[in-house]
């Protein structure tokens, strides 16, 4: 889907594109079900992970109009230029990121399902993607590979054998330099090899330039989590990232795969004293020393890594002080935060629990600045939802680039979109479908 209109007025949503559409009547295999998605920061690429352990990458291919780049933001908004071009993505490549494994020490099957994908900072035109299943994180390099094929050889009888050998070496050296400069590789065809005789001149015609995409696993970060990994997050320094499971958060250097530093450990000496688990963790988008993590008790903890090497007891806690009303058996269950996201400017945090979206100001830890009711209509049905385990379902959330609009998922193929200071508090409900049955 794509949005239109400027950010100060209610959004109008229109269908834009669908990925992986199947013919009517074809059964969907469990391995093909999408488990995570992530846009690259620039929006030019989209990575999709599925339960079969694959990562599929799409690339934005729509034409970008650069004629008005010199205009200011206010002028662009007046021209209503910002959303004139609907983004169009095309399939780029896919690769098998994880395979099913078996932990013989614990007699435990490890699924290949991709829990999380994150884009790393781009280097030298290459793309780097972090992907993780329950136990193992991998760093993948995705690079354009251009191949120049030598079409044919033109013999020149006027050259002697010595000159032919010199010409051959000169030709190869020149094209080796070109391959380094332009990212091209020269592929020698059989026809060229058979025609490369000492008595013949070496002149070639370059043709059939092919663009392919190659993926290669650069690093494997394994054996650092006793519990299932629920989130990974890249740091703004471009060098480190964190991985989080139910009780621990580890800090990694992208270049070092055989060791990490445990910065948060919530595991009690007696597991019977366990009162909460970590549900999500995210680095601050600007300050490399700050991170936030959420818990099953509905808390968000802000951590400054400069204050202490172990960050367990030096965190600021964001807690909804206005939620201490009537409590029921389900209160603590539905308070569990399933996802958190920083706004681009780093001033706000968006959190998603089972019932609500909450927007937090980092400078206010007593209550959220806004609460958006997503599943308010499910309050009377909590008992049924508990009996069929639906009350433990987890939903993700996201923030728009300007920090005003927020989106999250719901049941029945519905998408809920809210805006802070724009439009009504009930938000917008749309069906994620090419032909929605409802408005």
PDB file of N, CA and C in Angstrom, residues 260-339:
ATOM      1  N   UNK A 260      31.240 -12.368  22.340  1.00  0.00           N
ATOM      2  CA  UNK A 260      30.346 -11.232  22.521  1.00  0.00           C
ATOM      3  C   UNK A 260      30.415 -10.813  23.980  1.00  0.00           C
ATOM      4  N   UNK A 261      29.792  -9.691  24.301  1.00  0.00           N
ATOM      5  CA  UNK A 261      29.811  -9.180  25.667  1.00  0.00           C
ATOM      6  C   UNK A 261      28.388  -9.142  26.191  1.00  0.00           C
ATOM      7  N   UNK A 262      28.152  -9.793  27.298  1.00  0.00           N
ATOM      8  CA  UNK A 262      26.823  -9.818  27.906  1.00  0.00           C
ATOM      9  C   UNK A 262      26.616  -8.530  28.710  1.00  0.00           C
ATOM     10  N   UNK A 263      25.713  -7.671  28.239  1.00  0.00           N
ATOM     11  CA  UNK A 263      25.508  -6.378  28.893  1.00  0.00           C
ATOM     12  C   UNK A 263      24.285  -6.381  29.807  1.00  0.00           C
ATOM     13  N   UNK A 264      23.358  -7.298  29.596  1.00  0.00           N
ATOM     14  CA  UNK A 264      22.178  -7.385  30.453  1.00  0.00           C
ATOM     15  C   UNK A 264      21.880  -8.851  30.728  1.00  0.00           C
ATOM     16  N   UNK A 265      21.722  -9.182  31.998  1.00  0.00           N
ATOM     17  CA  UNK A 265      21.410 -10.547  32.407  1.00  0.00           C
ATOM     18  C   UNK A 265      20.332 -10.489  33.479  1.00  0.00           C
ATOM     19  N   UNK A 266      19.122 -10.898  33.110  1.00  0.00           N
ATOM     20  CA  UNK A 266      17.988 -10.857  34.030  1.00  0.00           C
ATOM     21  C   UNK A 266      17.704 -12.219  34.661  1.00  0.00           C
ATOM     22  N   UNK A 267      18.588 -13.180  34.444  1.00  0.00           N
ATOM     23  CA  UNK A 267      18.343 -14.510  34.979  1.00  0.00           C
ATOM     24  C   UNK A 267      18.599 -14.524  36.484  1.00  0.00           C
ATOM     25  N   UNK A 268      17.583 -14.869  37.291  1.00  0.00           N
ATOM     26  CA  UNK A 268      17.780 -14.923  38.746  1.00  0.00           C
ATOM     27  C   UNK A 268      18.539 -16.179  39.145  1.00  0.00           C
ATOM     28  N   UNK A 269      19.118 -16.142  40.321  1.00  0.00           N
ATOM     29  CA  UNK A 269      19.849 -17.316  40.810  1.00  0.00           C
ATOM     30  C   UNK A 269      18.925 -18.509  40.977  1.00  0.00           C
ATOM     31  N   UNK A 270      17.681 -18.236  41.302  1.00  0.00           N
ATOM     32  CA  UNK A 270      16.663 -19.280  41.394  1.00  0.00           C
ATOM     33  C   UNK A 270      15.574 -18.972  40.377  1.00  0.00           C
ATOM     34  N   UNK A 271      15.396 -19.831  39.410  1.00  0.00           N
ATOM     35  CA  UNK A 271      14.445 -19.565  38.338  1.00  0.00           C
ATOM     36  C   UNK A 271      13.007 -19.447  38.842  1.00  0.00           C
ATOM     37  N   UNK A 272      12.733 -19.936  40.035  1.00  0.00           N
ATOM     38  CA  UNK A 272      11.397 -19.782  40.600  1.00  0.00           C
ATOM     39  C   UNK A 272      11.106 -18.328  40.960  1.00  0.00           C
ATOM     40  N   UNK A 273      12.149 -17.520  41.074  1.00  0.00           N
ATOM     41  CA  UNK A 273      11.975 -16.098  41.385  1.00  0.00           C
ATOM     42  C   UNK A 273      11.793 -15.245  40.132  1.00  0.00           C
ATOM     43  N   UNK A 274      11.753 -15.866  38.984  1.00  0.00           N
ATOM     44  CA  UNK A 274      11.617 -15.123  37.720  1.00  0.00           C
ATOM     45  C   UNK A 274      10.254 -14.444  37.639  1.00  0.00           C
ATOM     46  N   UNK A 275      10.252 -13.136  37.405  1.00  0.00           N
ATOM     47  CA  UNK A 275       8.999 -12.380  37.334  1.00  0.00           C
ATOM     48  C   UNK A 275       8.737 -11.767  35.968  1.00  0.00           C
ATOM     49  N   UNK A 276       9.753 -11.637  35.138  1.00  0.00           N
ATOM     50  CA  UNK A 276       9.561 -11.039  33.815  1.00  0.00           C
ATOM     51  C   UNK A 276      10.657 -11.500  32.877  1.00  0.00           C
ATOM     52  N   UNK A 277      10.384 -11.364  31.578  1.00  0.00           N
ATOM     53  CA  UNK A 277      11.364 -11.715  30.556  1.00  0.00           C
ATOM     54  C   UNK A 277      11.481 -10.559  29.565  1.00  0.00           C
ATOM     55  N   UNK A 278      12.582 -10.538  28.853  1.00  0.00           N
ATOM     56  CA  UNK A 278      12.809  -9.528  27.818  1.00  0.00           C
ATOM     57  C   UNK A 278      12.026  -9.920  26.563  1.00  0.00           C
ATOM     58  N   UNK A 279      11.341  -8.962  25.979  1.00  0.00           N
ATOM     59  CA  UNK A 279      10.526  -9.254  24.791  1.00  0.00           C
ATOM     60  C   UNK A 279      11.070  -8.615  23.515  1.00  0.00           C
ATOM     61  N   UNK A 280      11.786  -7.501  23.639  1.00  0.00           N
ATOM     62  CA  UNK A 280      12.317  -6.820  22.459  1.00  0.00           C
ATOM     63  C   UNK A 280      13.418  -5.865  22.891  1.00  0.00           C
ATOM     64  N   UNK A 281      14.375  -5.610  22.005  1.00  0.00           N
ATOM     65  CA  UNK A 281      15.473  -4.684  22.305  1.00  0.00           C
ATOM     66  C   UNK A 281      15.828  -3.903  21.051  1.00  0.00           C
ATOM     67  N   UNK A 282      16.172  -2.627  21.247  1.00  0.00           N
ATOM     68  CA  UNK A 282      16.434  -1.758  20.100  1.00  0.00           C
ATOM     69  C   UNK A 282      17.471  -0.709  20.475  1.00  0.00           C
ATOM     70  N   UNK A 283      18.448  -0.494  19.566  1.00  0.00           N
ATOM     71  CA  UNK A 283      19.424   0.571  19.745  1.00  0.00           C
ATOM     72  C   UNK A 283      18.796   1.922  19.400  1.00  0.00           C
ATOM     73  N   UNK A 284      19.277   2.966  20.057  1.00  0.00           N
ATOM     74  CA  UNK A 284      18.884   4.333  19.721  1.00  0.00           C
ATOM     75  C   UNK A 284      19.377   4.655  18.312  1.00  0.00           C
ATOM     76  N   UNK A 285      18.571   5.343  17.493  1.00  0.00           N
ATOM     77  CA  UNK A 285      18.975   5.568  16.092  1.00  0.00           C
ATOM     78  C   UNK A 285      20.118   6.555  15.913  1.00  0.00           C
ATOM     79  N   UNK A 286      20.428   7.353  16.948  1.00  0.00           N
ATOM     80  CA  UNK A 286      21.455   8.390  16.809  1.00  0.00           C
ATOM     81  C   UNK A 286      22.602   8.167  17.778  1.00  0.00           C
ATOM     82  N   UNK A 287      22.293   7.973  19.056  1.00  0.00           N
ATOM     83  CA  UNK A 287      23.323   7.850  20.088  1.00  0.00           C
ATOM     84  C   UNK A 287      23.702   6.385  20.262  1.00  0.00           C
ATOM     85  N   UNK A 288      24.967   6.069  19.958  1.00  0.00           N
ATOM     86  CA  UNK A 288      25.399   4.674  19.953  1.00  0.00           C
ATOM     87  C   UNK A 288      25.522   4.068  21.344  1.00  0.00           C
ATOM     88  N   UNK A 289      25.433   4.896  22.382  1.00  0.00           N
ATOM     89  CA  UNK A 289      25.561   4.386  23.745  1.00  0.00           C
ATOM     90  C   UNK A 289      24.211   4.077  24.395  1.00  0.00           C
ATOM     91  N   UNK A 290      23.122   4.391  23.721  1.00  0.00           N
ATOM     92  CA  UNK A 290      21.791   4.209  24.297  1.00  0.00           C
ATOM     93  C   UNK A 290      21.047   3.055  23.636  1.00  0.00           C
ATOM     94  N   UNK A 291      20.321   2.298  24.438  1.00  0.00           N
ATOM     95  CA  UNK A 291      19.434   1.275  23.909  1.00  0.00           C
ATOM     96  C   UNK A 291      18.232   1.141  24.832  1.00  0.00           C
ATOM     97  N   UNK A 292      17.180   0.548  24.305  1.00  0.00           N
ATOM     98  CA  UNK A 292      15.960   0.320  25.076  1.00  0.00           C
ATOM     99  C   UNK A 292      15.551  -1.139  24.928  1.00  0.00           C
ATOM    100  N   UNK A 293      14.978  -1.687  25.989  1.00  0.00           N
ATOM    101  CA  UNK A 293      14.419  -3.035  25.882  1.00  0.00           C
ATOM    102  C   UNK A 293      13.124  -3.107  26.686  1.00  0.00           C
ATOM    103  N   UNK A 294      12.217  -3.928  26.221  1.00  0.00           N
ATOM    104  CA  UNK A 294      10.890  -4.038  26.826  1.00  0.00           C
ATOM    105  C   UNK A 294      10.762  -5.373  27.541  1.00  0.00           C
ATOM    106  N   UNK A 295       9.754  -5.452  28.407  1.00  0.00           N
ATOM    107  CA  UNK A 295       9.577  -6.656  29.201  1.00  0.00           C
ATOM    108  C   UNK A 295       8.137  -7.130  29.167  1.00  0.00           C
ATOM    109  N   UNK A 296       7.949  -8.333  29.672  1.00  0.00           N
ATOM    110  CA  UNK A 296       6.619  -8.928  29.719  1.00  0.00           C
ATOM    111  C   UNK A 296       5.731  -8.284  30.774  1.00  0.00           C
ATOM    112  N   UNK A 297       6.278  -7.437  31.621  1.00  0.00           N
ATOM    113  CA  UNK A 297       5.485  -6.723  32.631  1.00  0.00           C
ATOM    114  C   UNK A 297       5.029  -5.353  32.148  1.00  0.00           C
ATOM    115  N   UNK A 298       5.333  -5.024  30.900  1.00  0.00           N
ATOM    116  CA  UNK A 298       4.894  -3.751  30.349  1.00  0.00           C
ATOM    117  C   UNK A 298       5.846  -2.603  30.603  1.00  0.00           C
ATOM    118  N   UNK A 299       7.084  -2.899  31.025  1.00  0.00           N
ATOM    119  CA  UNK A 299       8.077  -1.860  31.273  1.00  0.00           C
ATOM    120  C   UNK A 299       8.964  -1.681  30.044  1.00  0.00           C
ATOM    121  N   UNK A 300       9.465  -0.460  29.880  1.00  0.00           N
ATOM    122  CA  UNK A 300      10.515  -0.181  28.905  1.00  0.00           C
ATOM    123  C   UNK A 300      11.697   0.382  29.680  1.00  0.00           C
ATOM    124  N   UNK A 301      12.853  -0.205  29.522  1.00  0.00           N
ATOM    125  CA  UNK A 301      14.048   0.241  30.228  1.00  0.00           C
ATOM    126  C   UNK A 301      15.011   0.903  29.245  1.00  0.00           C
ATOM    127  N   UNK A 302      15.475   2.081  29.610  1.00  0.00           N
ATOM    128  CA  UNK A 302      16.456   2.820  28.822  1.00  0.00           C
ATOM    129  C   UNK A 302      17.823   2.642  29.466  1.00  0.00           C
ATOM    130  N   UNK A 303      18.800   2.272  28.670  1.00  0.00           N
ATOM    131  CA  UNK A 303      20.129   1.932  29.177  1.00  0.00           C
ATOM    132  C   UNK A 303      21.175   2.817  28.518  1.00  0.00           C
ATOM    133  N   UNK A 304      22.062   3.372  29.334  1.00  0.00           N
ATOM    134  CA  UNK A 304      23.229   4.105  28.842  1.00  0.00           C
ATOM    135  C   UNK A 304      24.461   3.236  29.117  1.00  0.00           C
ATOM    136  N   UNK A 305      25.072   2.726  28.082  1.00  0.00           N
ATOM    137  CA  UNK A 305      26.189   1.799  28.250  1.00  0.00           C
ATOM    138  C   UNK A 305      27.448   2.470  28.777  1.00  0.00           C
ATOM    139  N   UNK A 306      27.460   3.811  28.825  1.00  0.00           N
ATOM    140  CA  UNK A 306      28.629   4.504  29.372  1.00  0.00           C
ATOM    141  C   UNK A 306      28.642   4.469  30.897  1.00  0.00           C
ATOM    142  N   UNK A 307      27.498   4.229  31.507  1.00  0.00           N
ATOM    143  CA  UNK A 307      27.403   4.304  32.966  1.00  0.00           C
ATOM    144  C   UNK A 307      27.922   3.039  33.649  1.00  0.00           C
ATOM    145  N   UNK A 308      27.739   1.906  32.976  1.00  0.00           N
ATOM    146  CA  UNK A 308      28.143   0.653  33.609  1.00  0.00           C
ATOM    147  C   UNK A 308      28.369  -0.399  32.548  1.00  0.00           C
ATOM    148  N   UNK A 309      29.329  -1.269  32.793  1.00  0.00           N
ATOM    149  CA  UNK A 309      29.576  -2.358  31.848  1.00  0.00           C
ATOM    150  C   UNK A 309      28.414  -3.339  31.845  1.00  0.00           C
ATOM    151  N   UNK A 310      27.879  -3.632  33.022  1.00  0.00           N
ATOM    152  CA  UNK A 310      26.672  -4.439  33.145  1.00  0.00           C
ATOM    153  C   UNK A 310      25.514  -3.495  33.417  1.00  0.00           C
ATOM    154  N   UNK A 311      24.547  -3.504  32.526  1.00  0.00           N
ATOM    155  CA  UNK A 311      23.502  -2.477  32.541  1.00  0.00           C
ATOM    156  C   UNK A 311      22.222  -2.916  33.252  1.00  0.00           C
ATOM    157  N   UNK A 312      22.293  -3.966  34.062  1.00  0.00           N
ATOM    158  CA  UNK A 312      21.088  -4.516  34.677  1.00  0.00           C
ATOM    159  C   UNK A 312      20.402  -3.539  35.631  1.00  0.00           C
ATOM    160  N   UNK A 313      21.190  -2.792  36.409  1.00  0.00           N
ATOM    161  CA  UNK A 313      20.606  -1.996  37.494  1.00  0.00           C
ATOM    162  C   UNK A 313      20.743  -0.495  37.270  1.00  0.00           C
ATOM    163  N   UNK A 314      21.153  -0.073  36.092  1.00  0.00           N
ATOM    164  CA  UNK A 314      21.357   1.361  35.858  1.00  0.00           C
ATOM    165  C   UNK A 314      20.413   1.900  34.794  1.00  0.00           C
ATOM    166  N   UNK A 315      19.235   1.296  34.679  1.00  0.00           N
ATOM    167  CA  UNK A 315      18.316   1.676  33.619  1.00  0.00           C
ATOM    168  C   UNK A 315      17.218   2.601  34.136  1.00  0.00           C
ATOM    169  N   UNK A 316      16.785   3.517  33.280  1.00  0.00           N
ATOM    170  CA  UNK A 316      15.568   4.298  33.536  1.00  0.00           C
ATOM    171  C   UNK A 316      14.374   3.475  33.076  1.00  0.00           C
ATOM    172  N   UNK A 317      13.314   3.473  33.866  1.00  0.00           N
ATOM    173  CA  UNK A 317      12.145   2.650  33.553  1.00  0.00           C
ATOM    174  C   UNK A 317      10.990   3.541  33.116  1.00  0.00           C
ATOM    175  N   UNK A 318      10.470   3.276  31.923  1.00  0.00           N
ATOM    176  CA  UNK A 318       9.254   3.922  31.450  1.00  0.00           C
ATOM    177  C   UNK A 318       8.087   3.012  31.815  1.00  0.00           C
ATOM    178  N   UNK A 319       7.180   3.533  32.616  1.00  0.00           N
ATOM    179  CA  UNK A 319       6.077   2.725  33.112  1.00  0.00           C
ATOM    180  C   UNK A 319       4.798   3.546  33.067  1.00  0.00           C
ATOM    181  N   UNK A 320       3.723   2.909  32.625  1.00  0.00           N
ATOM    182  CA  UNK A 320       2.439   3.590  32.520  1.00  0.00           C
ATOM    183  C   UNK A 320       1.813   3.698  33.913  1.00  0.00           C
ATOM    184  N   UNK A 321       2.002   4.863  34.555  1.00  0.00           N
ATOM    185  CA  UNK A 321       1.464   5.061  35.895  1.00  0.00           C
ATOM    186  C   UNK A 321      -0.044   5.165  35.930  1.00  0.00           C
ATOM    187  N   UNK A 322      -0.664   5.421  34.781  1.00  0.00           N
ATOM    188  CA  UNK A 322      -2.116   5.562  34.752  1.00  0.00           C
ATOM    189  C   UNK A 322      -2.850   4.258  34.551  1.00  0.00           C
ATOM    190  N   UNK A 323      -2.138   3.122  34.524  1.00  0.00           N
ATOM    191  CA  UNK A 323      -2.776   1.835  34.252  1.00  0.00           C
ATOM    192  C   UNK A 323      -3.014   1.016  35.513  1.00  0.00           C
ATOM    193  N   UNK A 324      -2.914   1.653  36.690  1.00  0.00           N
ATOM    194  CA  UNK A 324      -3.093   0.923  37.940  1.00  0.00           C
ATOM    195  C   UNK A 324      -4.545   0.963  38.412  1.00  0.00           C
ATOM    196  N   UNK A 325      -5.467   0.672  37.549  1.00  0.00           N
ATOM    197  CA  UNK A 325      -6.874   0.634  37.925  1.00  0.00           C
ATOM    198  C   UNK A 325      -7.297  -0.770  38.292  1.00  0.00           C
ATOM    199  N   UNK A 326      -8.473  -1.151  37.811  1.00  0.00           N
ATOM    200  CA  UNK A 326      -8.983  -2.496  38.079  1.00  0.00           C
ATOM    201  C   UNK A 326      -8.072  -3.540  37.425  1.00  0.00           C
ATOM    202  N   UNK A 327      -7.700  -4.547  38.185  1.00  0.00           N
ATOM    203  CA  UNK A 327      -6.838  -5.601  37.674  1.00  0.00           C
ATOM    204  C   UNK A 327      -7.586  -6.923  37.671  1.00  0.00           C
ATOM    205  N   UNK A 328      -7.346  -7.673  36.630  1.00  0.00           N
ATOM    206  CA  UNK A 328      -7.956  -8.988  36.513  1.00  0.00           C
ATOM    207  C   UNK A 328      -6.862 -10.026  36.285  1.00  0.00           C
ATOM    208  N   UNK A 329      -7.276 -11.264  36.088  1.00  0.00           N
ATOM    209  CA  UNK A 329      -6.336 -12.342  35.826  1.00  0.00           C
ATOM    210  C   UNK A 329      -5.537 -12.081  34.557  1.00  0.00           C
ATOM    211  N   UNK A 330      -6.128 -11.333  33.609  1.00  0.00           N
ATOM    212  CA  UNK A 330      -5.494 -11.127  32.302  1.00  0.00           C
ATOM    213  C   UNK A 330      -4.661  -9.850  32.240  1.00  0.00           C
ATOM    214  N   UNK A 331      -4.676  -9.040  33.290  1.00  0.00           N
ATOM    215  CA  UNK A 331      -4.029  -7.725  33.231  1.00  0.00           C
ATOM    216  C   UNK A 331      -2.548  -7.828  32.884  1.00  0.00           C
ATOM    217  N   UNK A 332      -1.837  -8.697  33.596  1.00  0.00           N
ATOM    218  CA  UNK A 332      -0.399  -8.806  33.346  1.00  0.00           C
ATOM    219  C   UNK A 332      -0.108  -9.432  31.994  1.00  0.00           C
ATOM    220  N   UNK A 333      -0.979 -10.327  31.533  1.00  0.00           N
ATOM    221  CA  UNK A 333      -0.748 -10.983  30.233  1.00  0.00           C
ATOM    222  C   UNK A 333      -0.836  -9.969  29.110  1.00  0.00           C
ATOM    223  N   UNK A 334      -1.882  -9.152  29.118  1.00  0.00           N
ATOM    224  CA  UNK A 334      -2.082  -8.205  28.019  1.00  0.00           C
ATOM    225  C   UNK A 334      -1.160  -6.991  28.140  1.00  0.00           C
ATOM    226  N   UNK A 335      -0.497  -6.825  29.299  1.00  0.00           N
ATOM    227  CA  UNK A 335       0.438  -5.707  29.457  1.00  0.00           C
ATOM    228  C   UNK A 335       1.786  -5.998  28.813  1.00  0.00           C
ATOM    229  N   UNK A 336       2.063  -7.255  28.506  1.00  0.00           N
ATOM    230  CA  UNK A 336       3.353  -7.634  27.926  1.00  0.00           C
ATOM    231  C   UNK A 336       3.581  -6.911  26.606  1.00  0.00           C
ATOM    232  N   UNK A 337       4.727  -6.261  26.476  1.00  0.00           N
ATOM    233  CA  UNK A 337       5.067  -5.511  25.258  1.00  0.00           C
ATOM    234  C   UNK A 337       5.716  -6.460  24.255  1.00  0.00           C
ATOM    235  N   UNK A 338       5.160  -6.515  23.070  1.00  0.00           N
ATOM    236  CA  UNK A 338       5.685  -7.429  22.055  1.00  0.00           C
ATOM    237  C   UNK A 338       6.700  -6.771  21.131  1.00  0.00           C
ATOM    238  N   UNK A 339       6.677  -5.422  21.008  1.00  0.00           N
ATOM    239  CA  UNK A 339       7.598  -4.759  20.082  1.00  0.00           C
ATOM    240  C   UNK A 339       7.769  -3.306  20.492  1.00  0.00           C
TER     241      UNK A 339
END
